[in-house]
CSV table of C-alpha atoms and ligand atoms in Angstrom, one decimal:
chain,number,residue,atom,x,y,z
J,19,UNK,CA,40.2,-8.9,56.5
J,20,UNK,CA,39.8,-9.8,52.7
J,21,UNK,CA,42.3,-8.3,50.5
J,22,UNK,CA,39.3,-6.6,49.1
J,23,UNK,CA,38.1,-5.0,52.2
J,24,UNK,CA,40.1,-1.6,51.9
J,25,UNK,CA,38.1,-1.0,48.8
J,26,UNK,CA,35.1,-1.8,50.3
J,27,UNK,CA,35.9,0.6,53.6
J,28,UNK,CA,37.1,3.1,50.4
J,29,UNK,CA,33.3,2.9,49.1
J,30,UNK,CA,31.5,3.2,52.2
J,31,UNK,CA,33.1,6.2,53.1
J,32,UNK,CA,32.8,7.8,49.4
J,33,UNK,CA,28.9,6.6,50.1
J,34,UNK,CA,28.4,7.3,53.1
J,35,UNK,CA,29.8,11.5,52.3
J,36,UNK,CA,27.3,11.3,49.7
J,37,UNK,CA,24.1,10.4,51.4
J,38,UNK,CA,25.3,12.7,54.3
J,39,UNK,CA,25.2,15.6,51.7
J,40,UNK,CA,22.7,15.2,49.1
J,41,UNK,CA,19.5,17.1,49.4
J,42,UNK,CA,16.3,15.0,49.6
J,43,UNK,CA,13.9,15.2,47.2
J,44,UNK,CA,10.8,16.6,49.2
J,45,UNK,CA,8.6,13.7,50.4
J,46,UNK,CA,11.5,10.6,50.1
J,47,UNK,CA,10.9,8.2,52.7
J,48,UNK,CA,12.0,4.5,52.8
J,49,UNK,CA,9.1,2.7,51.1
J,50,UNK,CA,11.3,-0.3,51.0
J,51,UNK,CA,11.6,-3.1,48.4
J,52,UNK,CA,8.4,-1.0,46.0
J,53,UNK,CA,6.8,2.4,46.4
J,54,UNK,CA,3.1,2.9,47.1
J,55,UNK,CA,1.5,4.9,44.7
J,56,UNK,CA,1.8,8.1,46.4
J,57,UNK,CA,5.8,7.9,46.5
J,58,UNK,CA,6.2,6.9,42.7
J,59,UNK,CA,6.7,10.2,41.5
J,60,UNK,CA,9.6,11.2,44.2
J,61,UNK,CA,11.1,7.5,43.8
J,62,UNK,CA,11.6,8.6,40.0
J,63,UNK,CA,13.5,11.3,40.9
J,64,UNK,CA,15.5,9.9,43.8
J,65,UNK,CA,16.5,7.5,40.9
J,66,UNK,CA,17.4,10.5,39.0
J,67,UNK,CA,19.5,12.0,41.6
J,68,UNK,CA,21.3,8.8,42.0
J,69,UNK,CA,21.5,8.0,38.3
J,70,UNK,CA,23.3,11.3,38.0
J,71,UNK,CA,25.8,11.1,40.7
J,72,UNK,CA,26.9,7.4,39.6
J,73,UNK,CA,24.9,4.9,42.3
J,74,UNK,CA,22.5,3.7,40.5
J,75,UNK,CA,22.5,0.0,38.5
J,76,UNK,CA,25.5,-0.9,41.3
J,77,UNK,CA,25.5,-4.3,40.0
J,78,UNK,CA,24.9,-3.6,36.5
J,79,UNK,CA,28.4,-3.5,34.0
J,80,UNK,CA,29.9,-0.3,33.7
J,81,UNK,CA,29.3,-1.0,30.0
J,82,UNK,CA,25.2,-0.9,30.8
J,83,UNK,CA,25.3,2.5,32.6
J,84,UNK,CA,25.9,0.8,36.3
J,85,UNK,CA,28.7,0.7,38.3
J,86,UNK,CA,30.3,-2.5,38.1
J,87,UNK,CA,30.4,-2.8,42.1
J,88,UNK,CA,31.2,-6.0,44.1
J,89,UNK,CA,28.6,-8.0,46.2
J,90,UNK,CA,30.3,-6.4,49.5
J,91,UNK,CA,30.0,-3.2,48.0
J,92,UNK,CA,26.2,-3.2,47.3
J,93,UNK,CA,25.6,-4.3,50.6
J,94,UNK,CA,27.8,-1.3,51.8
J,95,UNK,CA,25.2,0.6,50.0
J,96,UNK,CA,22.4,-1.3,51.4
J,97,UNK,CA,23.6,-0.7,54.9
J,98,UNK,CA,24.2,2.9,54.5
J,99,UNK,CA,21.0,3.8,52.7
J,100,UNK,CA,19.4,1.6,55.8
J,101,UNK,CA,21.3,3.9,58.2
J,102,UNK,CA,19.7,7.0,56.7
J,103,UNK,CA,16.1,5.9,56.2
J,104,UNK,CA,16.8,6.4,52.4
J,105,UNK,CA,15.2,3.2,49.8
J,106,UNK,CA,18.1,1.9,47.1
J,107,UNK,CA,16.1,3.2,44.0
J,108,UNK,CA,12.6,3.4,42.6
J,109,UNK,CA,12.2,-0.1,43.1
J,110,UNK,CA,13.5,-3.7,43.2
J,111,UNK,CA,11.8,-4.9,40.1
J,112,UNK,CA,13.1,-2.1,38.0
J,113,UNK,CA,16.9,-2.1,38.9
J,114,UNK,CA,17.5,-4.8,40.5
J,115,UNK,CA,15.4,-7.5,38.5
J,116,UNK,CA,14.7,-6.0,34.8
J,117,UNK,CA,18.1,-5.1,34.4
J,118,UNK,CA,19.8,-8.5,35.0
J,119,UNK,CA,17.5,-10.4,33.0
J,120,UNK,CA,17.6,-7.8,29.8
J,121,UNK,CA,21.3,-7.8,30.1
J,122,UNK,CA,21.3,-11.7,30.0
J,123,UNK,CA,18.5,-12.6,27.6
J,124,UNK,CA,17.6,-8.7,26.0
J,125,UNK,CA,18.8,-7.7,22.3
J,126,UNK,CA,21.2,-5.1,21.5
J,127,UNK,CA,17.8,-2.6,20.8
J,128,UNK,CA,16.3,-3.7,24.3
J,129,UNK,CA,19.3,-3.1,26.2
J,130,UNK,CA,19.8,0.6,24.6
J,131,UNK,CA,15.7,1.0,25.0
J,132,UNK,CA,15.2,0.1,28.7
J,133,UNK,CA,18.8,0.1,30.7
J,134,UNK,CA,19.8,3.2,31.0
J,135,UNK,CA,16.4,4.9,31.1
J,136,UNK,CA,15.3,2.6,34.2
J,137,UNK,CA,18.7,3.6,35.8
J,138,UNK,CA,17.5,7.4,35.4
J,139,UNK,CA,14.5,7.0,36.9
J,140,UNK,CA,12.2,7.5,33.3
J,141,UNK,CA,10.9,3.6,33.1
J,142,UNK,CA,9.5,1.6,36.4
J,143,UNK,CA,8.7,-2.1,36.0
J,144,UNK,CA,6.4,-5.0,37.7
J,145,UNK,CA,7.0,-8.1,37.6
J,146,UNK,CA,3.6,-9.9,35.8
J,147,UNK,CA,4.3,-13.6,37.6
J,148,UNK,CA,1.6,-14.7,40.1
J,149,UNK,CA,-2.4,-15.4,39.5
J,150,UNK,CA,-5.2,-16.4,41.5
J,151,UNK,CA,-4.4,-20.0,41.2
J,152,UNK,CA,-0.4,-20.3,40.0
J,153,UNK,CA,2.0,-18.8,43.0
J,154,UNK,CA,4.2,-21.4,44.3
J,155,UNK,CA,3.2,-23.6,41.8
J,156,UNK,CA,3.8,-21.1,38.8
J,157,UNK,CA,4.3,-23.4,36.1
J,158,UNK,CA,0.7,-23.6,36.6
J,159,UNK,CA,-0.1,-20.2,35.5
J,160,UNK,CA,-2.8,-19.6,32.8
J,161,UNK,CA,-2.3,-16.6,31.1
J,162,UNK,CA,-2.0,-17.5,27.4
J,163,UNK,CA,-0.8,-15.6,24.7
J,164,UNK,CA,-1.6,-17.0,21.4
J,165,UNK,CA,0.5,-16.5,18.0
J,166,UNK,CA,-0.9,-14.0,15.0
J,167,UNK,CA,-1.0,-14.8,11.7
J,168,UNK,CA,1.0,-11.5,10.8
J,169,UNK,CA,3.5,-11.8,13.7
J,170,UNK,CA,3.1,-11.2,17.3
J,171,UNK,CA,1.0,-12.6,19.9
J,172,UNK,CA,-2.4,-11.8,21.6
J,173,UNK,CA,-2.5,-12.4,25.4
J,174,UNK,CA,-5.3,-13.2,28.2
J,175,UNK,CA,-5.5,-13.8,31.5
J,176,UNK,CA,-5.3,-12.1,35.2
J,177,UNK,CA,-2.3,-11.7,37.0
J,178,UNK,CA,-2.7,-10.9,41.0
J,179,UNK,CA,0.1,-9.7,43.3
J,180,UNK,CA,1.4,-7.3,40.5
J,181,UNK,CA,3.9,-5.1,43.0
J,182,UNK,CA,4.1,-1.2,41.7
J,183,UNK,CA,1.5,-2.1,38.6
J,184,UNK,CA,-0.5,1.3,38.9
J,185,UNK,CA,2.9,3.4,38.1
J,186,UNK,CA,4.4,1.3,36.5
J,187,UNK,CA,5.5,1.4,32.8
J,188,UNK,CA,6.3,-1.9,31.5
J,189,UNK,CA,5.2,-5.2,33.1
J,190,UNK,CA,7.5,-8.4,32.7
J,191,UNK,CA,5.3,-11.0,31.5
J,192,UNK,CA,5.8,-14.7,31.6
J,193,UNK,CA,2.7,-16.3,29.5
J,194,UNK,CA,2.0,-20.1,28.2
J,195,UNK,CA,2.8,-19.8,24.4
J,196,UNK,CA,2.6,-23.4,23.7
J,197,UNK,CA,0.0,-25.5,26.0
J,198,UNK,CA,1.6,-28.9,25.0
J,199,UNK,CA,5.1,-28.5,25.8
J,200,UNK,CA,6.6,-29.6,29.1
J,201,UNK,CA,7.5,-26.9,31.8
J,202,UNK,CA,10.5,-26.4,30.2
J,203,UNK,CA,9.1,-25.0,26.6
J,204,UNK,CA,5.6,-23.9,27.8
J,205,UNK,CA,6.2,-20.2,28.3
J,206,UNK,CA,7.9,-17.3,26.8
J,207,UNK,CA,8.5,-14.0,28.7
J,208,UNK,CA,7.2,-10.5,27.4
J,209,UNK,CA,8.5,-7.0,28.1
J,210,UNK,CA,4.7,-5.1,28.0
J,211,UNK,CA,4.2,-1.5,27.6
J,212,UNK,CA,1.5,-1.2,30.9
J,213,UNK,CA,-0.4,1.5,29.1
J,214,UNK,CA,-1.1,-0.8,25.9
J,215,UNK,CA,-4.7,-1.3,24.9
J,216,UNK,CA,-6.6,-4.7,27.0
J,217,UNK,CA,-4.7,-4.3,30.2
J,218,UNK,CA,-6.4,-2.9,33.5
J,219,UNK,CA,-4.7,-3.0,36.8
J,220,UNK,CA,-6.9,-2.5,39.7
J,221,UNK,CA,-4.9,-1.3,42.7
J,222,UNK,CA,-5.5,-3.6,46.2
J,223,UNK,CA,-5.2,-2.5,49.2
J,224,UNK,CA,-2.7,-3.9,51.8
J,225,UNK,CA,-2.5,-4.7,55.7
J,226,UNK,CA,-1.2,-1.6,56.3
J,227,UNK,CA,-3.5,0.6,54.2
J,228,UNK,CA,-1.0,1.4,51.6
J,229,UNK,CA,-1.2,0.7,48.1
J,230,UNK,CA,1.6,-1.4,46.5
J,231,UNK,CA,-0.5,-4.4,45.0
J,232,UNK,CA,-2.1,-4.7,42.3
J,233,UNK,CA,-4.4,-7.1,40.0
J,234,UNK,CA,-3.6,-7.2,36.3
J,235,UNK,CA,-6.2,-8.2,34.0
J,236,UNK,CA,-5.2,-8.9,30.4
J,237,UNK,CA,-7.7,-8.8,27.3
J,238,UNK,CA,-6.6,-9.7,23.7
J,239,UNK,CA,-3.4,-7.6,24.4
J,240,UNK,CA,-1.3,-7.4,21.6
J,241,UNK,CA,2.6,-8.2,22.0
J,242,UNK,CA,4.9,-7.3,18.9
J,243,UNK,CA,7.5,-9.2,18.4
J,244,UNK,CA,9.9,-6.9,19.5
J,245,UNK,CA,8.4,-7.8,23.3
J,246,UNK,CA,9.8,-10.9,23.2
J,247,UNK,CA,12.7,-11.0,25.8
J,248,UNK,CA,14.9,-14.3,24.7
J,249,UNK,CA,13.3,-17.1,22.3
J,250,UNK,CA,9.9,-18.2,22.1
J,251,UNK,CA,9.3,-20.8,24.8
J,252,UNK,CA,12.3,-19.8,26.6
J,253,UNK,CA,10.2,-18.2,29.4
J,254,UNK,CA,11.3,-20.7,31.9
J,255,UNK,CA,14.1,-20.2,31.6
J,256,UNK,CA,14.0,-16.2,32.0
J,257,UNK,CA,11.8,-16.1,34.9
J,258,UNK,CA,13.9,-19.1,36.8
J,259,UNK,CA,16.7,-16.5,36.6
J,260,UNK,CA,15.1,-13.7,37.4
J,261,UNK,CA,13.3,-15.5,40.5
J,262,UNK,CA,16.9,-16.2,41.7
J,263,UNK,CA,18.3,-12.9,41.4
J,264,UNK,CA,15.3,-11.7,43.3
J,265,UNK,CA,15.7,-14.1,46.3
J,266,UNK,CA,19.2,-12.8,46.3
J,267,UNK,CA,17.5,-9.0,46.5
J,268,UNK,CA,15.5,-10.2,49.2
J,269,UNK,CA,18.4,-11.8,51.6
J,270,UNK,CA,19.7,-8.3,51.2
J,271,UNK,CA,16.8,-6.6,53.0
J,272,UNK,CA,18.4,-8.5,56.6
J,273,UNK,CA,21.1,-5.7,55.9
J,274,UNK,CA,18.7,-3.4,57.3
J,275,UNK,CA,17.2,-5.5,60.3
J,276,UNK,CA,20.6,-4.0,62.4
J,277,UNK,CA,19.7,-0.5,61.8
J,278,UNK,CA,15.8,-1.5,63.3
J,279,UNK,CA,17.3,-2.7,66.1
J,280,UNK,CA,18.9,0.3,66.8
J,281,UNK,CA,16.4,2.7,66.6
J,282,UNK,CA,14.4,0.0,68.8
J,283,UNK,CA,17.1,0.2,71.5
J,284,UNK,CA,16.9,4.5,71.4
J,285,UNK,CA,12.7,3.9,71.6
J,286,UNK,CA,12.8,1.5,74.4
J,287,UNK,CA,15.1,3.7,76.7
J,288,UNK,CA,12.9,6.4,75.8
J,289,UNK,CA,9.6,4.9,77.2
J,290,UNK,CA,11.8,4.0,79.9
J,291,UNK,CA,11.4,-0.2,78.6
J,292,UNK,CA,15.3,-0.6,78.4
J,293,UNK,CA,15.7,-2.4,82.0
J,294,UNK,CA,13.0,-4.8,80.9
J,295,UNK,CA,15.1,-8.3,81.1
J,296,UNK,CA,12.7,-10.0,78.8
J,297,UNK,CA,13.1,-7.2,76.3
J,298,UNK,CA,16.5,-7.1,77.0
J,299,UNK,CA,16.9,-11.1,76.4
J,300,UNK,CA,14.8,-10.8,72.7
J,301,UNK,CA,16.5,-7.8,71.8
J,302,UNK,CA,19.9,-9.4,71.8
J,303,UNK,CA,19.3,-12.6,70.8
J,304,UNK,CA,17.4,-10.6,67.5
J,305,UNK,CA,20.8,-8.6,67.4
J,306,UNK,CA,23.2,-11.9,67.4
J,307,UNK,CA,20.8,-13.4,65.0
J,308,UNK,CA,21.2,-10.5,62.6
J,309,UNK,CA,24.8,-9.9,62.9
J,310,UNK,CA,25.3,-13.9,62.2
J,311,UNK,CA,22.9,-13.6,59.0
J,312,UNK,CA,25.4,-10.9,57.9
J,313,UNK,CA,28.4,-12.5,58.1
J,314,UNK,CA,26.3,-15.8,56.4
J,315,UNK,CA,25.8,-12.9,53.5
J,316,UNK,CA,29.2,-11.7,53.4
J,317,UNK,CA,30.3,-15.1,53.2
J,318,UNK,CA,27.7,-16.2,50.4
J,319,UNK,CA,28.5,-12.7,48.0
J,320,UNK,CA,32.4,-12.4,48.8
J,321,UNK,CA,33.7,-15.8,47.5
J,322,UNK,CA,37.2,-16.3,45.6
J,323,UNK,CA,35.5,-16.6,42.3
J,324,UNK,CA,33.5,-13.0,43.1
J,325,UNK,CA,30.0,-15.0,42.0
J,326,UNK,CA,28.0,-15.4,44.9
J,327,UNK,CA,27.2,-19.0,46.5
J,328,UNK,CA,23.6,-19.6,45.3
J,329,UNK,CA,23.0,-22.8,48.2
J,330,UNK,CA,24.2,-20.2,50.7
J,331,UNK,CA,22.0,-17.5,49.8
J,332,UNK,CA,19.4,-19.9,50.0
J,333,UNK,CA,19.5,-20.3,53.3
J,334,UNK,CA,20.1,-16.4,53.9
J,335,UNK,CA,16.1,-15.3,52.2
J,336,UNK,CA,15.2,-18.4,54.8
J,337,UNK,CA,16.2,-16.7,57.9
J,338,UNK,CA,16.3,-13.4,56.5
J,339,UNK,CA,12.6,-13.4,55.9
J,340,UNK,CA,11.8,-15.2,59.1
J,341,UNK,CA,14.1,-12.8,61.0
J,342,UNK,CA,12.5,-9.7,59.6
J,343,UNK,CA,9.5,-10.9,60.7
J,344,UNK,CA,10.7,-11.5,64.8
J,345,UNK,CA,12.0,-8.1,64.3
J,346,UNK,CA,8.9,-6.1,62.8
J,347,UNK,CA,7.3,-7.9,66.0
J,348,UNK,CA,9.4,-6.3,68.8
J,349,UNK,CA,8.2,-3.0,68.7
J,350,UNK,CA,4.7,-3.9,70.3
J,351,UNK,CA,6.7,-5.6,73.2
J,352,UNK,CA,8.4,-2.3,73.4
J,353,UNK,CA,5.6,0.1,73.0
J,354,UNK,CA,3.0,-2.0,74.5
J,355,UNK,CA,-0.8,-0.9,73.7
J,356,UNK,CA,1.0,2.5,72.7
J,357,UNK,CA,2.3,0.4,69.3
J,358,UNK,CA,-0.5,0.9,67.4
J,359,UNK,CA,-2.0,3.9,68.3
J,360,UNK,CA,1.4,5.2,68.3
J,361,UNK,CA,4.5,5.5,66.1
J,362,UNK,CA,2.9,4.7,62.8
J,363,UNK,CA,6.2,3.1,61.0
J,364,UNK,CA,6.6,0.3,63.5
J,365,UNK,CA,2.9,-0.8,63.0
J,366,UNK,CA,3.6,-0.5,59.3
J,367,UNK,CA,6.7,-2.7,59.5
J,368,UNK,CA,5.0,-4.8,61.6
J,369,UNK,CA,2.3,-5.7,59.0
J,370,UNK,CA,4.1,-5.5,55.9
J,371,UNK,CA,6.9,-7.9,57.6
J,372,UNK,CA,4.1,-10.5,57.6
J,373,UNK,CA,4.4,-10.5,53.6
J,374,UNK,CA,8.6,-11.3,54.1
J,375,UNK,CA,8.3,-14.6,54.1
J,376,UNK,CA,5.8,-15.3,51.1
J,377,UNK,CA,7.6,-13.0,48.4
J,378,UNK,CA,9.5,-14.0,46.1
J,379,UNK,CA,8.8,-18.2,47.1
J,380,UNK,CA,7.1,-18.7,50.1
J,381,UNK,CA,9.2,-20.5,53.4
J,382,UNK,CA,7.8,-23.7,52.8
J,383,UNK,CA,8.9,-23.5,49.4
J,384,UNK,CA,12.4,-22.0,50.3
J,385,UNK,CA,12.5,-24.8,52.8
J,386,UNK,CA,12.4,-27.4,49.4
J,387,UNK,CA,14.4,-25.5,47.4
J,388,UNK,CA,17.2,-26.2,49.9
J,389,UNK,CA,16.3,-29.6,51.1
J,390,UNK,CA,16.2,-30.7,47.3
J,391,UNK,CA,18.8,-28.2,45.4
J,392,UNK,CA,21.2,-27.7,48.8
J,393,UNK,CA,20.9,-31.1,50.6
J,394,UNK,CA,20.0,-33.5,47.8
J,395,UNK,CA,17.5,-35.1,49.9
J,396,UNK,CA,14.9,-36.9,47.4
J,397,UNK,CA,12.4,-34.7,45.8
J,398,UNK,CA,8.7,-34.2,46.7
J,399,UNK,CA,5.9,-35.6,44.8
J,400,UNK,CA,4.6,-33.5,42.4
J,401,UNK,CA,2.4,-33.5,39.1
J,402,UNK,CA,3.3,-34.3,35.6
J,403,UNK,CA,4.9,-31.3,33.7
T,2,FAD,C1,5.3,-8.5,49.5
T,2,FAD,C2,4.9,-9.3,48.3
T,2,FAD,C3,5.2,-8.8,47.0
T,2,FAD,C4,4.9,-9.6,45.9
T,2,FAD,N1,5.1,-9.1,44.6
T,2,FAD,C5,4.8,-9.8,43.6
T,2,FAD,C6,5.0,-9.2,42.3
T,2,FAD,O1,5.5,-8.1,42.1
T,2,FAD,N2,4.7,-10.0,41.2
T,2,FAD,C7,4.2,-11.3,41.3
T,2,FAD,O2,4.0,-11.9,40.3
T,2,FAD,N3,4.0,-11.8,42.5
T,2,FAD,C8,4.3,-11.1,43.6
T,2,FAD,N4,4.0,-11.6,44.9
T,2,FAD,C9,3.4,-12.9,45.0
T,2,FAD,C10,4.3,-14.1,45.5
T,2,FAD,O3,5.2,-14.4,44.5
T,2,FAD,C11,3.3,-15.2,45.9
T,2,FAD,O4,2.5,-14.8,46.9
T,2,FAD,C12,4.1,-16.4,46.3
T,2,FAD,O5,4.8,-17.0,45.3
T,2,FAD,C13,3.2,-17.5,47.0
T,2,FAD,O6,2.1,-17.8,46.1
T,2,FAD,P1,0.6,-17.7,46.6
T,2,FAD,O7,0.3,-16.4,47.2
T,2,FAD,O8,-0.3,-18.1,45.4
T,2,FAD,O9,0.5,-18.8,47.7
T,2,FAD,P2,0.3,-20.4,47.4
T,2,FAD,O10,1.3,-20.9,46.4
T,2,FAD,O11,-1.2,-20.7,47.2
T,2,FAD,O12,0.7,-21.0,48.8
T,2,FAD,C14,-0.2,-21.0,49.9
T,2,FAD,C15,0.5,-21.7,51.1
T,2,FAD,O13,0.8,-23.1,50.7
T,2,FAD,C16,2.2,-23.3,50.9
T,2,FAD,N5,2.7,-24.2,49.8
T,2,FAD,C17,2.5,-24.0,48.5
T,2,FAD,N6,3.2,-25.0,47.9
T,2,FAD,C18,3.8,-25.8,48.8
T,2,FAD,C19,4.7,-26.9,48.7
T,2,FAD,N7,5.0,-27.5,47.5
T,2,FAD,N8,5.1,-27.5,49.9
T,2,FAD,C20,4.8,-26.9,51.1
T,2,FAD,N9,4.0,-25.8,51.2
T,2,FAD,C21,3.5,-25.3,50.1
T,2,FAD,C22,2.9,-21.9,50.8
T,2,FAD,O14,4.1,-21.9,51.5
T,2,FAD,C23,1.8,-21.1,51.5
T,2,FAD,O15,2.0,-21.1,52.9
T,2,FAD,C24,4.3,-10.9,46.0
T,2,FAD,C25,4.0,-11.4,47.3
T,2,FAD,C26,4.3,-10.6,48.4
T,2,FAD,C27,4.0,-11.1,49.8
């Protein structure tokens, strides 16, 4: 036990009290990482609820309106939340991406414009990254945005992939603001009222029926200056940061795999499956697998220095993802033909576990992140940038 770990237990339990208590919003369900379109307006005020009890922005500074909380803390949260069903906030873009990267790059006037009104629920974001042809390979994107004479820029292109986009307020927006520059200076990164003049976002729909993607099209939009988040042609830079704290976000989600399990084990003694050695066999190597990925976490986020090992947690969205995905399987071994027809939340996990291992980076692309940034093994061929 960590000399922390009596403040962590201390949490938990002040937590755990304060889920057990609070009343619901009407509706709330755990949509996971983004709400579909018909929980946006409840996630807003699930934020609010949190916001005004002190859990929102856990990993913000106290000084931005969050809570300051350590890595083991947040997954305390993450664990408990899981335990009740309940999601962490409106949705991962908004407080756990937008407000790390405007509390790096942001101005004084953005911080005090978008922090604290995200953290109370007012101001959802989605992130305006991939397109049709630039996903892995997003220093590839095409979306240009093209200086003014009087100031400002005016931007086109199509975005695809855009998480939350029919709800959401403002879009962060990485565009190519100088077409000659390597990677490094080609972009800059815009924080876009959704609702400005040019932009249409035409809702897709997903495996499981639910809204959550979208397609963003972008024509002559106009960006003030004052949407600039960080330096022109810093963009890179921004959305390499933000990526990272988003794989981070995503190694989280294997907090929740336990609590599956669980219910699994209470469904499969219920239709009378629990004696079934070959479910027996999956289920626990699924339940070792996820209680080692945990420890792997606890060990990435509770280090000496308190900031988390980056190479570790790596490795943790790897097997996170892949392990999500083994899990959101099991059910239709359980259920059998009934899985479908039947309890509609496994079939939904099922399918949207499928998307686990493309989202933020893809496994493949994981897989040379760590052979290149982990293991130093020799890069792979790529173009000229
Ligand atoms: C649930 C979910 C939510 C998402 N939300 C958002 C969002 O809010 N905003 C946003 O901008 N995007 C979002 N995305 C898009 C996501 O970032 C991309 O899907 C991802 O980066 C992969 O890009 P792609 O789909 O273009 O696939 P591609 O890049 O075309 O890849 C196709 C296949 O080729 C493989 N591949 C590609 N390059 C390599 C390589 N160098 N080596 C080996 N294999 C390779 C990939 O692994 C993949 O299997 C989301 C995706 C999912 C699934």
């Amino acid at each position: 036990m960590t000399t922390a770990a009596p403040q962590v237990a201390g949490f938990r339990q002040r937590a755990a009290a304060w889920l057990d208590a609070v009343i619901r919003p009407a509706g709330l369900r755990d949509y996971g990482a983004t709400p579909a379109v018909q929980d946006a307006p409840v996630a807003r005020a699930w934020q609010r609820m949190l916001f005004d009890a002190g859990w929102a922005g856990l990993s913000w500074p106290v000084e931005h309106g969050g809570r300051g909380a350590s890595a083991a803390e947040q997954a305390a949260w993450a664990e408990e939340t899981a335990r009740r069903n309940l999601p962490r906030g409106t949705s991962l873009t908004s407080t756990e991406l937008m407000g790390p990267s405007v509390i790096a790059y942001g101005t004084a006037q953005q911080q005090r414009a978008f922090l604290e009104p995200t953290l109370r629920g007012e101001l959802i974001w989605c992130q305006l990254f991939s397109e049709p042809g630039a996903g892995s390979d997003l220093a590839g994107l095409r979306t240009r945005a093209v200086a003014t004479e009087g100031g400002g820029w005016l931007a086109d292109g199509r975005k695809v992939w855009s998480s939350g986009a029919p709800f959401a307020d403002y879009g962060l927006l990485i565009a190519v603001t100088n077409p000659e520059a390597p990677t490094a200076g080609r972009f800059s990164f815009f924080l876009v009222p959704m609702r400005r003049p040019g932009i249409e976002v035409r809702p897709l729909v997903q495996l499981d029926g639910q809204v959550k993607f979208s397609e963003v099209f972008l024509d002559n939009v106009r960006l003030e200056p004052g949407d600039l988040l960080g330096e022109v042609g810093q963009g890179w830079e921004v959305a390499n940061h933000m990526l990272g704290v988003e794989r981070l976000a995503l190694g989280g989600h294997a907090l929740r795999l336990e609590e599956e399990l669980r219910e699994l084990a209470t469904a499969a003694t219920r239709l009378g499956r629990s004696g079934d050695p070959v479910f027996r066999q999956d289920w626990t190597r699924l339940l070792t697998e996820t209680r080692v990925l945990r420890w792997t976490f606890s060990r990435a986020v509770e280090t000496p220095t308190g900031k988390p090992d980056n190479r570790l947690l790596s490795v943790v969205k790897l097997a996170a993802t892949q392990l999500e995905q083994r899990v959101g399987d099991l059910p239709e071994a359980v259920a059998g033909p009934a899985f479908a027809a039947g309890d509609a939340g496994w079939a939904a996990r099922a399918l949207t576990s499928r998307g686990a291992t493309i989202a933020g980076g893809s496994t493949e692309v994981q897989r040379n992140i760590i052979s290149e940034r982990v293991l130093g093994l020799p890069r792979e061929p790529r173009g000229a940038s």
